[in-house]
XYZ file of C-alpha atoms in Angstrom:
752
model
C -33.910 37.427 -42.334
C -36.545 34.907 -41.231
C -34.026 32.092 -41.690
C -31.537 33.935 -39.426
C -34.225 34.393 -36.775
C -35.085 30.721 -36.974
C -31.382 29.829 -36.580
C -31.056 32.120 -33.578
C -34.188 30.603 -32.078
C -32.879 27.084 -32.562
C -29.570 28.050 -30.977
C -31.343 29.597 -27.999
C -33.512 26.523 -27.545
C -30.469 24.265 -27.845
C -28.632 26.431 -25.302
C -31.500 26.182 -22.848
C -31.556 22.416 -23.315
C -27.809 22.183 -22.614
C -28.195 24.401 -19.545
C -31.056 22.268 -18.348
C -29.030 19.098 -18.915
C -26.072 20.603 -17.055
C -28.355 21.604 -14.216
C -29.774 18.103 -14.017
C -26.236 16.661 -14.024
C -25.026 19.054 -11.333
C -28.090 18.281 -9.277
C -27.427 14.586 -9.717
C -23.838 15.017 -8.450
C -25.107 16.885 -5.397
C -27.684 14.152 -4.907
C -24.969 11.486 -4.954
C -22.876 13.373 -2.408
C -25.868 13.790 -0.086
C -27.595 10.464 -0.650
C -25.970 8.631 2.228
C -26.782 11.456 4.624
C -30.384 11.745 3.344
C -30.920 8.013 3.641
C -29.717 8.135 7.212
C -32.013 11.050 8.046
C -34.995 9.189 6.589
C -34.291 5.961 8.489
C -33.294 7.545 11.792
C -35.724 7.475 14.662
C -33.728 9.900 16.793
C -33.913 13.544 17.745
C -30.778 15.223 19.153
C -31.069 17.364 22.268
C -30.635 21.059 21.646
C -28.340 23.029 23.919
C -30.296 25.353 26.196
C -29.201 28.519 27.959
C -25.512 28.602 27.077
C -23.851 31.226 29.294
C -21.363 33.654 27.822
C -17.642 33.614 28.576
C -15.241 31.102 30.097
C -16.093 28.962 33.093
C -13.782 27.205 35.561
C -14.693 23.556 34.908
C -12.056 21.779 37.016
C -9.201 22.661 39.326
C -6.442 21.069 41.418
C -3.024 22.053 42.767
C -1.285 21.590 39.406
C -3.821 22.450 36.723
C -6.975 24.426 35.975
C -9.466 23.688 33.178
C -11.595 26.458 31.675
C -14.502 25.850 29.310
C -16.289 28.157 26.883
C -19.640 26.443 26.198
C -20.808 28.504 23.225
C -17.786 27.431 21.132
C -17.138 24.083 22.896
C -13.495 25.010 23.462
C -11.302 24.846 26.541
C -8.014 26.032 28.012
C -5.737 24.046 30.331
C -3.565 26.182 32.611
C -0.343 24.748 34.017
C -0.026 26.559 37.345
C 3.675 25.862 37.853
C 4.784 27.355 34.518
C 1.869 29.660 33.859
C 1.475 28.191 30.363
C -2.029 28.139 28.902
C -2.755 25.377 26.414
C -5.755 25.958 24.156
C -7.900 23.253 22.584
C -8.083 25.404 19.449
C -6.001 28.333 18.204
C -7.075 31.753 19.360
C -9.110 33.571 16.696
C -9.321 30.368 14.659
C -12.382 31.702 12.844
C -10.170 34.403 11.296
C -7.520 31.969 10.014
C -6.464 33.505 6.671
C -5.112 30.243 5.251
C -7.881 27.831 6.227
C -10.874 27.685 3.906
C -14.058 25.663 3.671
C -13.955 22.481 5.734
C -10.560 23.390 7.178
C -12.026 26.615 8.595
C -14.534 24.506 10.514
C -11.984 21.834 11.411
C -9.577 24.257 13.085
C -12.400 25.241 15.477
C -13.315 21.611 16.285
C -12.438 19.196 19.064
C -12.757 16.243 16.717
C -13.313 15.303 13.108
C -15.303 12.185 12.270
C -14.724 10.058 9.198
C -17.769 7.914 8.455
C -18.777 5.428 5.794
C -22.014 4.403 4.091
C -23.073 0.934 3.006
C -21.446 1.500 -0.406
C -18.032 2.028 1.236
C -18.058 5.749 0.464
C -16.233 7.915 3.006
C -17.376 11.308 4.289
C -16.248 13.633 7.069
C -17.962 15.787 9.674
C -16.531 17.947 12.439
C -17.742 18.931 15.852
C -17.871 22.669 15.162
C -19.951 22.636 11.975
C -22.131 19.625 12.840
C -22.567 19.959 16.593
C -21.662 23.456 17.846
C -23.275 25.433 15.041
C -26.209 23.029 15.026
C -26.670 23.449 18.798
C -26.727 19.678 19.236
C -24.523 18.834 22.187
C -24.906 18.571 25.914
C -22.356 18.941 28.671
C -21.962 18.705 32.406
C -19.182 19.306 34.936
C -18.347 16.177 36.872
C -15.340 14.141 38.085
C -13.109 17.227 37.874
C -13.806 17.619 34.196
C -16.361 18.054 31.442
C -18.540 15.334 29.970
C -19.646 16.333 26.475
C -22.071 14.364 24.343
C -21.528 15.570 20.778
C -24.590 14.864 18.648
C -24.242 14.886 14.873
C -27.867 15.191 13.786
C -27.337 14.949 10.025
C -25.181 11.865 10.339
C -27.014 10.183 13.189
C -24.108 9.949 15.625
C -23.671 10.533 19.303
C -20.050 10.646 20.451
C -19.543 10.998 24.215
C -16.241 12.463 25.438
C -14.583 13.517 28.679
C -12.006 16.247 29.232
C -10.588 16.549 32.738
C -7.571 16.924 34.988
C -6.028 14.197 37.120
C -3.047 15.107 39.300
C -0.394 16.447 36.892
C -2.088 15.533 33.620
C -4.913 16.605 31.360
C -6.947 13.599 30.204
C -9.054 13.444 27.049
C -11.277 10.449 26.284
C -13.660 9.181 23.652
C -16.030 6.569 25.091
C -15.752 4.173 22.181
C -18.235 1.549 23.316
C -20.850 4.253 23.988
C -20.821 5.751 20.495
C -24.393 5.636 19.159
C -25.132 5.253 15.445
C -28.828 5.838 14.765
C -28.814 5.396 10.995
C -27.001 3.287 8.434
C -23.755 5.281 8.578
C -20.826 3.998 10.615
C -18.021 5.883 12.331
C -14.739 4.853 10.699
C -12.231 7.030 12.566
C -12.026 10.086 14.807
C -9.309 12.722 14.599
C -9.056 13.722 18.261
C -8.087 17.218 19.436
C -6.281 18.043 16.170
C -5.271 21.552 17.222
C -4.664 21.215 20.944
C -1.513 23.232 21.706
C -0.976 24.080 18.022
C 1.781 26.575 17.154
C 1.181 29.638 15.015
C 3.039 31.206 12.091
C 4.833 33.534 14.498
C 5.926 30.977 17.100
C 9.138 28.947 17.211
C 9.244 25.333 18.230
C 8.906 21.773 16.988
C 6.752 18.677 17.104
C 8.104 15.305 18.273
C 6.846 12.208 16.435
C 7.702 8.552 17.281
C 9.086 7.618 13.861
C 11.828 5.014 14.422
C 14.164 6.384 17.088
C 12.146 9.636 17.100
C 12.021 12.686 14.840
C 11.461 16.435 15.096
C 9.358 18.535 12.733
C 10.202 22.210 13.096
C 7.484 24.836 13.125
C 7.045 26.763 9.887
C 9.712 24.748 8.072
C 8.333 25.702 4.646
C 7.551 22.057 3.895
C 3.815 22.542 3.419
C 4.020 21.171 -0.133
C 5.180 17.807 1.222
C 2.884 15.114 2.521
C 2.078 15.515 6.211
C 3.353 13.018 8.757
C 1.091 10.006 9.348
C 1.990 6.641 10.878
C -0.037 3.953 12.577
C 1.204 3.289 16.084
C 3.213 0.035 16.171
C 3.327 -0.302 12.387
C 0.713 -1.222 9.836
C -1.936 -3.853 10.488
C -0.319 -6.901 8.870
C -3.666 -8.646 8.333
C -4.614 -6.067 5.706
C -3.643 -6.875 2.138
C -0.916 -4.580 0.788
C -0.328 -5.404 -2.905
C 2.444 -2.843 -3.320
C 4.956 -1.353 -0.910
C 7.439 1.081 -2.421
C 8.444 2.723 0.851
C 10.874 1.091 3.240
C 10.420 3.005 6.471
C 10.796 2.780 10.201
C 7.673 2.182 12.291
C 6.067 4.378 14.920
C 7.527 2.559 17.912
C 5.759 4.415 20.742
C 2.236 5.838 21.302
C 3.512 9.349 22.027
C 3.959 12.785 20.504
C 5.221 16.066 21.838
C 5.081 19.830 21.426
C 7.838 22.318 22.175
C 6.559 25.878 21.713
C 8.659 28.840 22.789
C 9.689 28.032 26.351
C 6.759 25.663 26.953
C 6.461 21.957 26.228
C 4.122 19.023 26.657
C 4.210 15.280 26.147
C 1.097 13.426 24.945
C 0.787 9.697 25.653
C -1.990 7.517 24.272
C -2.761 5.717 27.509
C -5.703 3.592 26.315
C -6.509 2.170 22.875
C -3.103 2.912 21.356
C -3.105 -0.249 19.209
C -5.818 1.311 17.018
C -4.292 4.766 16.753
C -2.444 6.818 14.191
C -0.247 9.817 14.898
C -0.376 12.703 12.460
C 1.342 16.064 12.088
C 1.028 18.983 9.696
C 3.045 22.156 9.335
C 1.610 25.649 8.975
C 0.371 26.769 5.560
C -0.558 23.242 4.518
C -4.180 23.301 5.706
C -4.276 26.146 8.197
C -2.015 28.739 9.822
C -1.016 26.209 12.474
C 1.628 23.598 13.212
C -0.246 20.685 14.731
C 0.388 17.125 15.946
C -2.391 14.827 17.133
C -3.840 11.306 17.053
C -6.501 9.542 15.023
C -8.605 6.637 16.345
C -9.195 3.833 13.819
C -12.473 1.927 14.216
C -12.757 0.675 10.616
C -9.756 -0.141 8.424
C -9.657 -0.719 4.688
C -7.707 -2.847 2.257
C -7.435 -3.056 -1.516
C -8.313 -6.315 -3.266
C -8.331 -7.347 -6.920
C -11.375 -9.180 -8.282
C -11.180 -11.438 -11.356
C -7.422 -10.996 -11.493
C -5.894 -11.515 -14.927
C -9.201 -11.324 -16.794
C -10.621 -8.527 -18.924
C -12.949 -7.728 -16.040
C -10.172 -7.307 -13.461
C -11.193 -4.694 -10.919
C -9.615 -3.214 -7.822
C -12.032 -2.733 -4.931
C -11.737 -1.265 -1.444
C -13.031 -3.544 1.286
C -13.763 -2.457 4.837
C -13.118 -4.248 8.102
C -15.719 -4.727 10.832
C -16.093 -1.786 13.183
C -13.819 -2.377 16.178
C -15.036 -0.161 19.012
C -15.439 -2.849 21.643
C -13.181 -1.163 24.163
C -14.391 1.194 26.911
C -12.548 4.326 25.885
C -9.713 5.834 23.921
C -7.550 8.097 26.082
C -4.758 10.593 25.551
C -2.940 11.994 28.589
C -1.111 15.316 28.249
C 1.804 15.992 30.609
C 2.993 19.596 30.910
C 6.707 20.135 31.411
C 8.804 22.793 33.107
C 9.849 25.974 31.351
C 12.681 25.452 28.887
C 11.927 21.756 28.355
C 12.382 19.894 25.070
C 12.607 16.351 23.757
C 15.031 15.351 26.537
C 12.437 16.168 29.191
C 9.678 14.566 27.105
C 11.676 11.322 27.107
C 12.260 11.576 30.854
C 8.523 12.037 31.531
C 7.547 9.130 29.294
C 10.164 6.956 30.972
C 8.681 7.905 34.350
C 5.207 6.981 33.095
C 6.396 3.561 31.882
C 8.143 2.811 35.173
C 5.342 3.990 37.447
C 2.314 2.840 35.463
C 3.451 0.085 33.100
C 5.988 -1.734 35.230
C 9.134 -1.065 33.204
C 12.144 -1.662 35.428
C 14.065 1.404 36.553
C 17.495 -0.128 36.015
C 18.375 -3.348 34.234
C 20.237 -6.150 35.963
C 21.611 -7.273 32.585
C 24.958 -5.793 31.608
C 25.087 -4.229 28.149
C 27.951 -5.861 26.324
C 30.096 -4.169 23.702
C 28.381 -5.947 20.794
C 25.792 -8.536 19.839
C 26.739 -11.239 17.337
C 23.723 -13.005 15.855
C 24.559 -16.136 13.886
C 22.245 -17.724 11.346
C 21.799 -21.427 11.962
C 20.390 -22.990 8.830
C 18.244 -22.593 5.744
C 16.102 -25.043 3.833
C 17.256 -25.913 0.310
C 16.046 -28.194 -2.474
C 17.827 -31.543 -2.801
C 17.201 -34.818 -4.590
C 17.665 -38.471 -3.617
C 17.568 -41.007 -6.424
C 15.869 -38.373 -8.544
C 13.226 -37.605 -5.912
C 13.206 -33.948 -4.790
C 12.972 -33.069 -1.128
C 13.716 -30.190 1.235
C 16.660 -30.355 3.625
C 18.399 -28.026 6.052
C 21.713 -26.561 4.955
C 23.926 -25.504 7.856
C 25.056 -21.876 7.861
C 26.548 -22.029 11.363
C 26.744 -25.294 13.285
C 26.660 -25.382 17.076
C 30.330 -26.361 17.154
C 31.285 -23.526 14.767
C 29.431 -20.994 16.883
C 31.183 -22.232 20.040
C 34.668 -22.145 18.567
C 34.117 -18.785 16.831
C 32.860 -17.079 19.971
C 35.581 -18.486 22.213
C 38.291 -17.605 19.702
C 37.044 -14.024 19.454
C 36.963 -13.740 23.240
C 40.607 -14.797 23.477
C 41.655 -12.209 20.884
C 39.691 -9.286 22.340
C 39.498 -7.811 25.790
C 35.935 -6.536 25.241
C 32.855 -8.506 26.261
C 30.108 -9.413 23.781
C 26.978 -11.530 23.645
C 25.878 -14.164 21.163
C 22.442 -15.101 19.899
C 21.419 -17.629 17.290
C 18.457 -17.696 14.984
C 17.518 -19.333 11.744
C 16.538 -17.899 8.434
C 12.819 -18.150 8.014
C 13.049 -21.609 6.464
C 15.315 -23.611 8.710
C 14.107 -27.125 9.473
C 12.104 -27.415 12.676
C 12.506 -23.671 13.282
C 10.226 -22.857 10.347
C 7.291 -24.317 12.268
C 5.548 -22.630 15.169
C 7.913 -23.442 18.083
C 6.144 -25.301 20.857
C 9.360 -26.667 22.352
C 13.090 -26.040 22.461
C 14.591 -28.059 19.617
C 18.073 -29.063 18.510
C 18.393 -29.095 14.733
C 20.165 -32.268 13.667
C 21.812 -30.661 10.646
C 23.580 -28.241 12.999
C 24.869 -30.881 15.384
C 21.902 -32.074 17.376
C 21.314 -32.038 21.109
C 24.815 -33.120 22.171
C 26.675 -30.344 20.338
C 24.048 -27.777 21.332
C 24.457 -28.651 25.004
C 28.258 -28.554 24.777
C 28.145 -25.183 23.025
C 25.745 -23.639 25.547
C 27.799 -24.916 28.496
C 31.092 -23.676 27.010
C 29.693 -20.197 26.412
C 28.235 -20.075 29.915
C 31.586 -21.020 31.488
C 33.312 -18.329 29.387
C 30.824 -15.684 30.579
C 29.328 -15.177 27.109
C 25.564 -14.675 27.151
C 23.757 -16.904 24.666
C 20.159 -16.528 23.478
C 18.382 -19.013 21.184
C 15.744 -16.982 19.317
C 12.248 -18.295 18.518
C 9.512 -16.738 16.383
C 6.173 -17.603 18.017
C 3.823 -15.877 15.562
C 5.001 -16.864 12.062
C 3.833 -20.033 10.299
C 6.350 -20.886 7.571
C 5.491 -24.546 7.452
C 2.744 -26.660 8.980
C 3.667 -28.629 12.060
C 3.595 -28.806 15.856
C -0.197 -28.591 15.686
C -0.363 -25.343 13.685
C -0.941 -24.747 10.004
C -2.050 -21.998 7.653
C -5.777 -22.217 8.463
C -4.915 -21.102 12.007
C -3.400 -17.952 10.561
C -5.183 -14.618 10.595
C -7.805 -13.658 8.028
C -7.939 -10.483 6.017
C -11.041 -8.328 5.510
C -12.450 -10.700 2.867
C -11.968 -13.488 5.441
C -9.482 -15.323 3.276
C -6.021 -16.229 4.551
C -3.882 -13.124 5.093
C -0.867 -14.344 3.138
C 2.370 -12.515 3.825
C 4.910 -11.809 1.077
C 8.253 -10.135 0.723
C 8.265 -7.119 -1.605
C 10.453 -6.683 -4.685
C 12.880 -3.787 -4.344
C 12.572 -2.955 -8.049
C 8.792 -2.593 -8.322
C 7.521 -2.695 -4.753
C 5.121 -5.499 -5.737
C 4.599 -8.672 -3.753
C 7.190 -11.307 -4.612
C 4.824 -14.135 -5.501
C 7.701 -16.236 -6.826
C 8.480 -17.103 -3.224
C 6.078 -19.076 -1.028
C 3.887 -16.959 1.258
C 3.892 -17.294 5.011
C 1.177 -16.779 7.609
C 0.687 -15.098 10.975
C -0.897 -17.139 13.721
C -4.215 -15.936 15.109
C -3.581 -14.101 18.399
C -5.995 -16.415 20.220
C -3.375 -19.200 20.050
C -0.407 -17.219 21.367
C -0.902 -17.991 25.070
C -0.999 -21.733 24.346
C 2.109 -21.534 22.133
C 4.060 -19.539 24.714
C 3.000 -21.817 27.570
C 4.294 -24.865 25.707
C 7.581 -23.240 24.645
C 8.353 -21.924 28.130
C 7.582 -25.268 29.748
C 10.029 -26.954 27.379
C 12.678 -24.290 28.062
C 12.378 -24.790 31.824
C 12.563 -28.569 31.459
C 15.706 -28.330 29.317
C 17.433 -25.744 31.482
C 17.231 -22.857 28.990
C 17.073 -19.743 31.171
C 17.973 -17.119 28.534
C 15.539 -16.910 25.656
C 15.044 -14.708 22.595
C 11.702 -13.948 20.947
C 11.166 -12.594 17.445
C 7.983 -11.202 15.935
C 5.774 -10.768 18.957
C 7.490 -7.593 20.182
C 7.349 -5.664 16.903
C 4.424 -6.986 14.869
C 0.764 -6.085 15.172
C -2.343 -7.222 13.346
C -6.047 -7.907 13.714
C -7.849 -11.112 12.710
C -10.957 -10.683 10.581
C -12.443 -14.149 10.894
C -16.169 -14.363 11.775
C -15.540 -13.639 15.441
C -12.976 -10.959 14.657
C -10.098 -9.912 16.898
C -9.206 -6.223 16.931
C -5.763 -4.638 17.048
C -6.384 -3.708 20.683
C -7.315 -7.274 21.551
C -4.177 -8.545 19.827
C -2.142 -6.105 21.916
C -3.653 -7.593 25.070
C -2.753 -11.125 23.897
C 0.817 -10.025 23.152
C 1.267 -8.328 26.537
C 0.034 -11.413 28.387
C 2.398 -13.696 26.451
C 5.358 -11.363 27.013
C 4.599 -11.196 30.727
C 4.612 -15.001 30.838
C 7.978 -15.113 29.062
C 9.547 -12.470 31.292
C 8.449 -14.197 34.492
C 9.592 -17.625 33.263
C 13.122 -16.695 32.139
C 16.143 -15.143 33.811
C 16.968 -13.069 30.731
C 14.584 -12.267 27.891
C 15.876 -10.922 24.566
C 13.393 -9.316 22.181
C 14.200 -8.774 18.514
C 12.867 -5.292 18.042
C 10.484 -3.926 20.659
C 7.611 -1.497 20.489
C 6.682 0.338 23.665
C 4.194 -2.329 24.796
C 7.149 -4.730 25.113
C 9.472 -2.397 27.073
C 8.391 -3.643 30.536
C 9.325 -7.238 29.700
C 12.695 -6.923 27.953
C 16.116 -7.500 29.460
C 17.779 -7.178 26.051
C 16.484 -5.491 22.895
C 18.105 -6.000 19.501
C 17.149 -4.326 16.212
C 16.898 -1.002 18.060
C 16.155 1.842 15.590
C 18.910 4.446 15.349
C 17.333 6.428 12.517
C 13.958 7.853 11.595
C 12.330 7.285 8.202
C 13.440 10.755 7.115
C 10.062 11.631 5.664
C 10.234 14.861 3.678
C 8.387 16.812 6.358
C 10.838 15.786 9.111
C 13.897 17.860 10.057
C 15.937 15.930 12.651
C 16.219 12.393 13.989
C 16.750 12.117 17.778
C 17.432 9.207 20.179
C 14.050 9.484 21.933
C 13.609 5.694 21.942
C 17.023 5.190 23.547
C 16.463 7.912 26.161
C 13.206 6.233 27.183
C 14.285 2.597 27.498
C 18.086 2.811 27.807
C 19.244 1.806 31.274
C 16.136 -0.349 31.713
C 17.173 -2.826 29.016
C 20.434 -3.559 27.211
C 20.176 -2.107 23.698
C 21.715 -3.347 20.438
C 21.369 -1.859 16.968
C 20.212 -3.283 13.691
C 23.107 -5.167 11.989
C 26.008 -2.827 11.227
C 27.225 -5.075 8.427
C 23.893 -4.708 6.614
C 24.058 -0.919 6.573
C 25.222 1.030 3.542
C 27.819 2.980 5.543
C 29.469 0.971 8.302
C 31.349 3.909 9.855
C 28.332 6.173 10.023
C 26.260 3.364 11.491
C 28.879 2.724 14.163
C 29.029 6.427 15.072
C 25.252 6.491 15.307
C 25.292 3.641 17.839
C 27.854 5.579 19.901
C 25.788 8.788 19.778
C 22.637 6.902 20.791
C 24.227 4.821 23.566
C 23.482 1.579 21.717
C 25.870 -1.325 21.209
C 26.460 -2.451 17.616
C 25.051 -5.729 16.344
C 26.206 -7.975 13.506
C 24.347 -10.628 11.522
C 26.741 -13.433 10.596
C 27.273 -16.984 9.426
C 30.386 -19.137 9.423
C 29.527 -20.617 6.020
C 31.166 -19.238 2.878
C 29.726 -16.150 1.220
C 28.060 -18.170 -1.562
C 26.144 -20.364 0.887
C 22.894 -18.536 0.205
C 23.174 -18.727 -3.547
C 20.126 -20.369 -5.144
C 18.092 -19.884 -1.957
C 15.307 -17.412 -1.215
C 17.746 -15.269 0.784
C 20.324 -14.045 -1.691
C 19.721 -10.487 -0.483
C 21.979 -11.289 2.477
C 25.254 -10.471 0.770
C 27.546 -9.474 3.623
C 27.301 -12.048 6.389
C 30.401 -14.210 6.040
C 32.377 -14.353 9.292
C 35.705 -14.488 7.465
C 34.908 -11.169 5.776
C 34.019 -9.452 9.049
C 36.235 -11.063 11.670
C 39.023 -8.471 11.572
C 36.676 -5.485 11.386
C 34.646 -6.758 14.341
C 37.862 -7.177 16.336
C 38.846 -3.598 15.474
C 35.405 -2.271 16.462
C 35.473 -4.123 19.783
C 38.896 -2.635 20.486
C 37.746 0.899 19.565
C 34.660 0.618 21.766
C 36.749 -0.269 24.818
C 36.895 3.518 25.282
C 33.193 3.382 26.179
C 33.568 0.789 28.932
C 31.226 1.824 31.725
C 29.153 4.055 29.439
C 27.322 1.483 27.333
C 24.191 0.486 29.204
C 23.961 3.778 31.078
C 20.786 5.831 30.814
C 21.017 8.911 28.570
C 20.292 12.058 30.574
C 20.553 14.551 27.718
C 21.290 14.773 24.016
C 22.010 17.876 21.982
C 23.238 19.020 18.612
C 26.255 21.320 18.906
C 26.722 22.063 15.219
C 26.516 20.557 11.778
C 27.339 16.876 12.303
C 28.448 17.400 15.953
C 26.485 15.861 18.842
C 26.935 15.473 22.591
C 25.280 12.723 24.633
C 25.359 12.829 28.441
C 24.946 9.678 30.512
C 23.753 8.907 34.022
C 27.299 8.200 35.258
C 28.308 11.792 34.422
C 30.231 11.008 31.224
C 29.678 12.912 27.983
C 30.359 11.364 24.579
C 30.985 13.686 21.625
C 30.471 12.383 18.091
C 31.734 14.066 14.920
C 30.290 12.939 11.579
C 32.311 15.514 9.633
C 35.487 15.134 7.605
C 37.579 17.459 9.811
C 38.506 17.565 13.496
C 36.286 19.876 15.556
C 36.812 21.455 18.998
C 33.640 21.893 21.080
C 33.223 22.578 24.807
C 37.002 22.316 25.220
C 37.162 18.873 23.600
C 38.693 18.066 20.208
C 36.659 15.446 18.409
C 38.434 13.705 15.506
C 36.854 13.549 12.069
C 34.468 10.618 11.731
C 35.154 9.761 15.351
C 34.124 10.190 18.978
C 35.578 11.236 22.333
C 34.525 10.390 25.858
C 34.774 13.097 28.498
C 34.473 12.171 32.156
C 36.114 10.451 35.091
C 37.549 7.088 34.126
């Protein structure tokens, strides 16, 4: 009996010890989670100002002929009323505190105007939101001024002050974060700010959709039962290319424009990031994922991260996350919300954004450049390994000589009645073109200056537009005064090497030489030199690659932010546009729209992320009519017919990537992935396509006035000249709106 009692006693003691150990461990975990915050509180010499005398109810904070802004100080929430439509847009969902789906942090987040991600000196990330850490803590101040509300949100536990402005200006509601006035009183740093995450959010009961700028544009329907999928998130203008990306399994379109939209019931709005868009992300989530709401919003990036491997290949190999400097050296981040008429949708959103670009960014209203039936881009040359007397060297192998391009283009023109344009570029390793171009050059392996001049003159006399294309940001080989050390630096301040990615694994293809991106600080000098050479040599039509659809920071000691790079790019593009009669841009994000006469590589699809429901031609509706638009290469698509129909539906002319060399010309080079470029293989099909597209003469190049889906695989696109083009992707003929559209075909309806 005594032995049993002793056993029980030992077990009880042991149990208490285990409980005590567990308690210590749990306390230690809590300590770790709070350590950064506690350290900040101990080192801060700052006391936030408590809110005094908050009145009850809503107050009229600002008013004009179009809009009224109401503020409820006790909850720090507001309502914008559109007087013309009567629509009331709330900063946060009504009765957000009773959201049955949101729990914990999400319950606080849905009642907030912003959510702050911050980082400690050990690169640990944490989040705070304005409702839990400022409203409930009574640590914010506000005042009505400048037809709006200035709010200084003070996060006492974290040591932050984040000043914002919410106001009305003419027909828009403007929301700002004063980035360069953010105060950080402790050791913690603001990494990003989710801004107005639930402004205009749609509920479980409402019908509508969210517009996101993925590729050509995409719609995410409310309550689409896709809450188990990853939410939408894309950095505006693509990822920061200076950041190391060891693996890339996803091949997606980029977010081409700093916009998003909401269509809810009969009401709609368009949001445009009007300042600071180069450091922004656009995000969207459907109801039941985090809350009871369908929401689309933006996120401001002040600190960015990259993954690096230390001691690679050793037993001590370790992957670490490294953080960039904090880039908040710009006055403010701004989102402008435009409220549309009753019954509006993505067509009206595109029209309003187009108006904004014309009136405030200088995009031309109508282009003076005719949109031809097709664009034919010929590859000039590629560098290959050769030997001379046993000594290896690199030489340029011609893929299309100047004489071959001339004769091919003129021969095609004689065979076809349709007009087309021609451009010429090189694969990334092509003699002098693999260096940073500081002058217009004539590659000797392709015929030299004499044959180039004869080709250009012959095409001009035949009325065929010709554009030599130059990449002014990519360093493939040292020369012309630029080499790899003038390329951008990554977060660790080493050279930001660029690699292609293997399709099989998604890993960097280190078997091929890396290339580099020139630091933005040199772009003005490069462009000045290239344009001076073009003027001297009589080149009045020029193509630019890279600068219009690539964005990156530079993390050298005196770092250059994404926003600063954007300013460098815009200045260089303005120089090019003013110095040339016709400027072609290979790919173009919205910052390049005002400068382009011709845009190739135009996206005609979205990325089709799981959460998305429809792709729409938002991009084309915005810029079409202001620039001539050409697709990505049809002959590189998996389904040529579908790609051609998509160009017709979107009002874009098809493009082809070609070479006159035989199909095995790229064998044993770094570019064997180009498997369908041989002119002989495509000549007849291109002739047939040009003949088929004669039916669209007078339509191509017109601005799209509306686009709609009439049924499964049936679409109608209306153009500014009054014509309507119907496209049928199905396998059977379909009659819609009194028009019979053939299977896998299109019909034009209008006066001809």
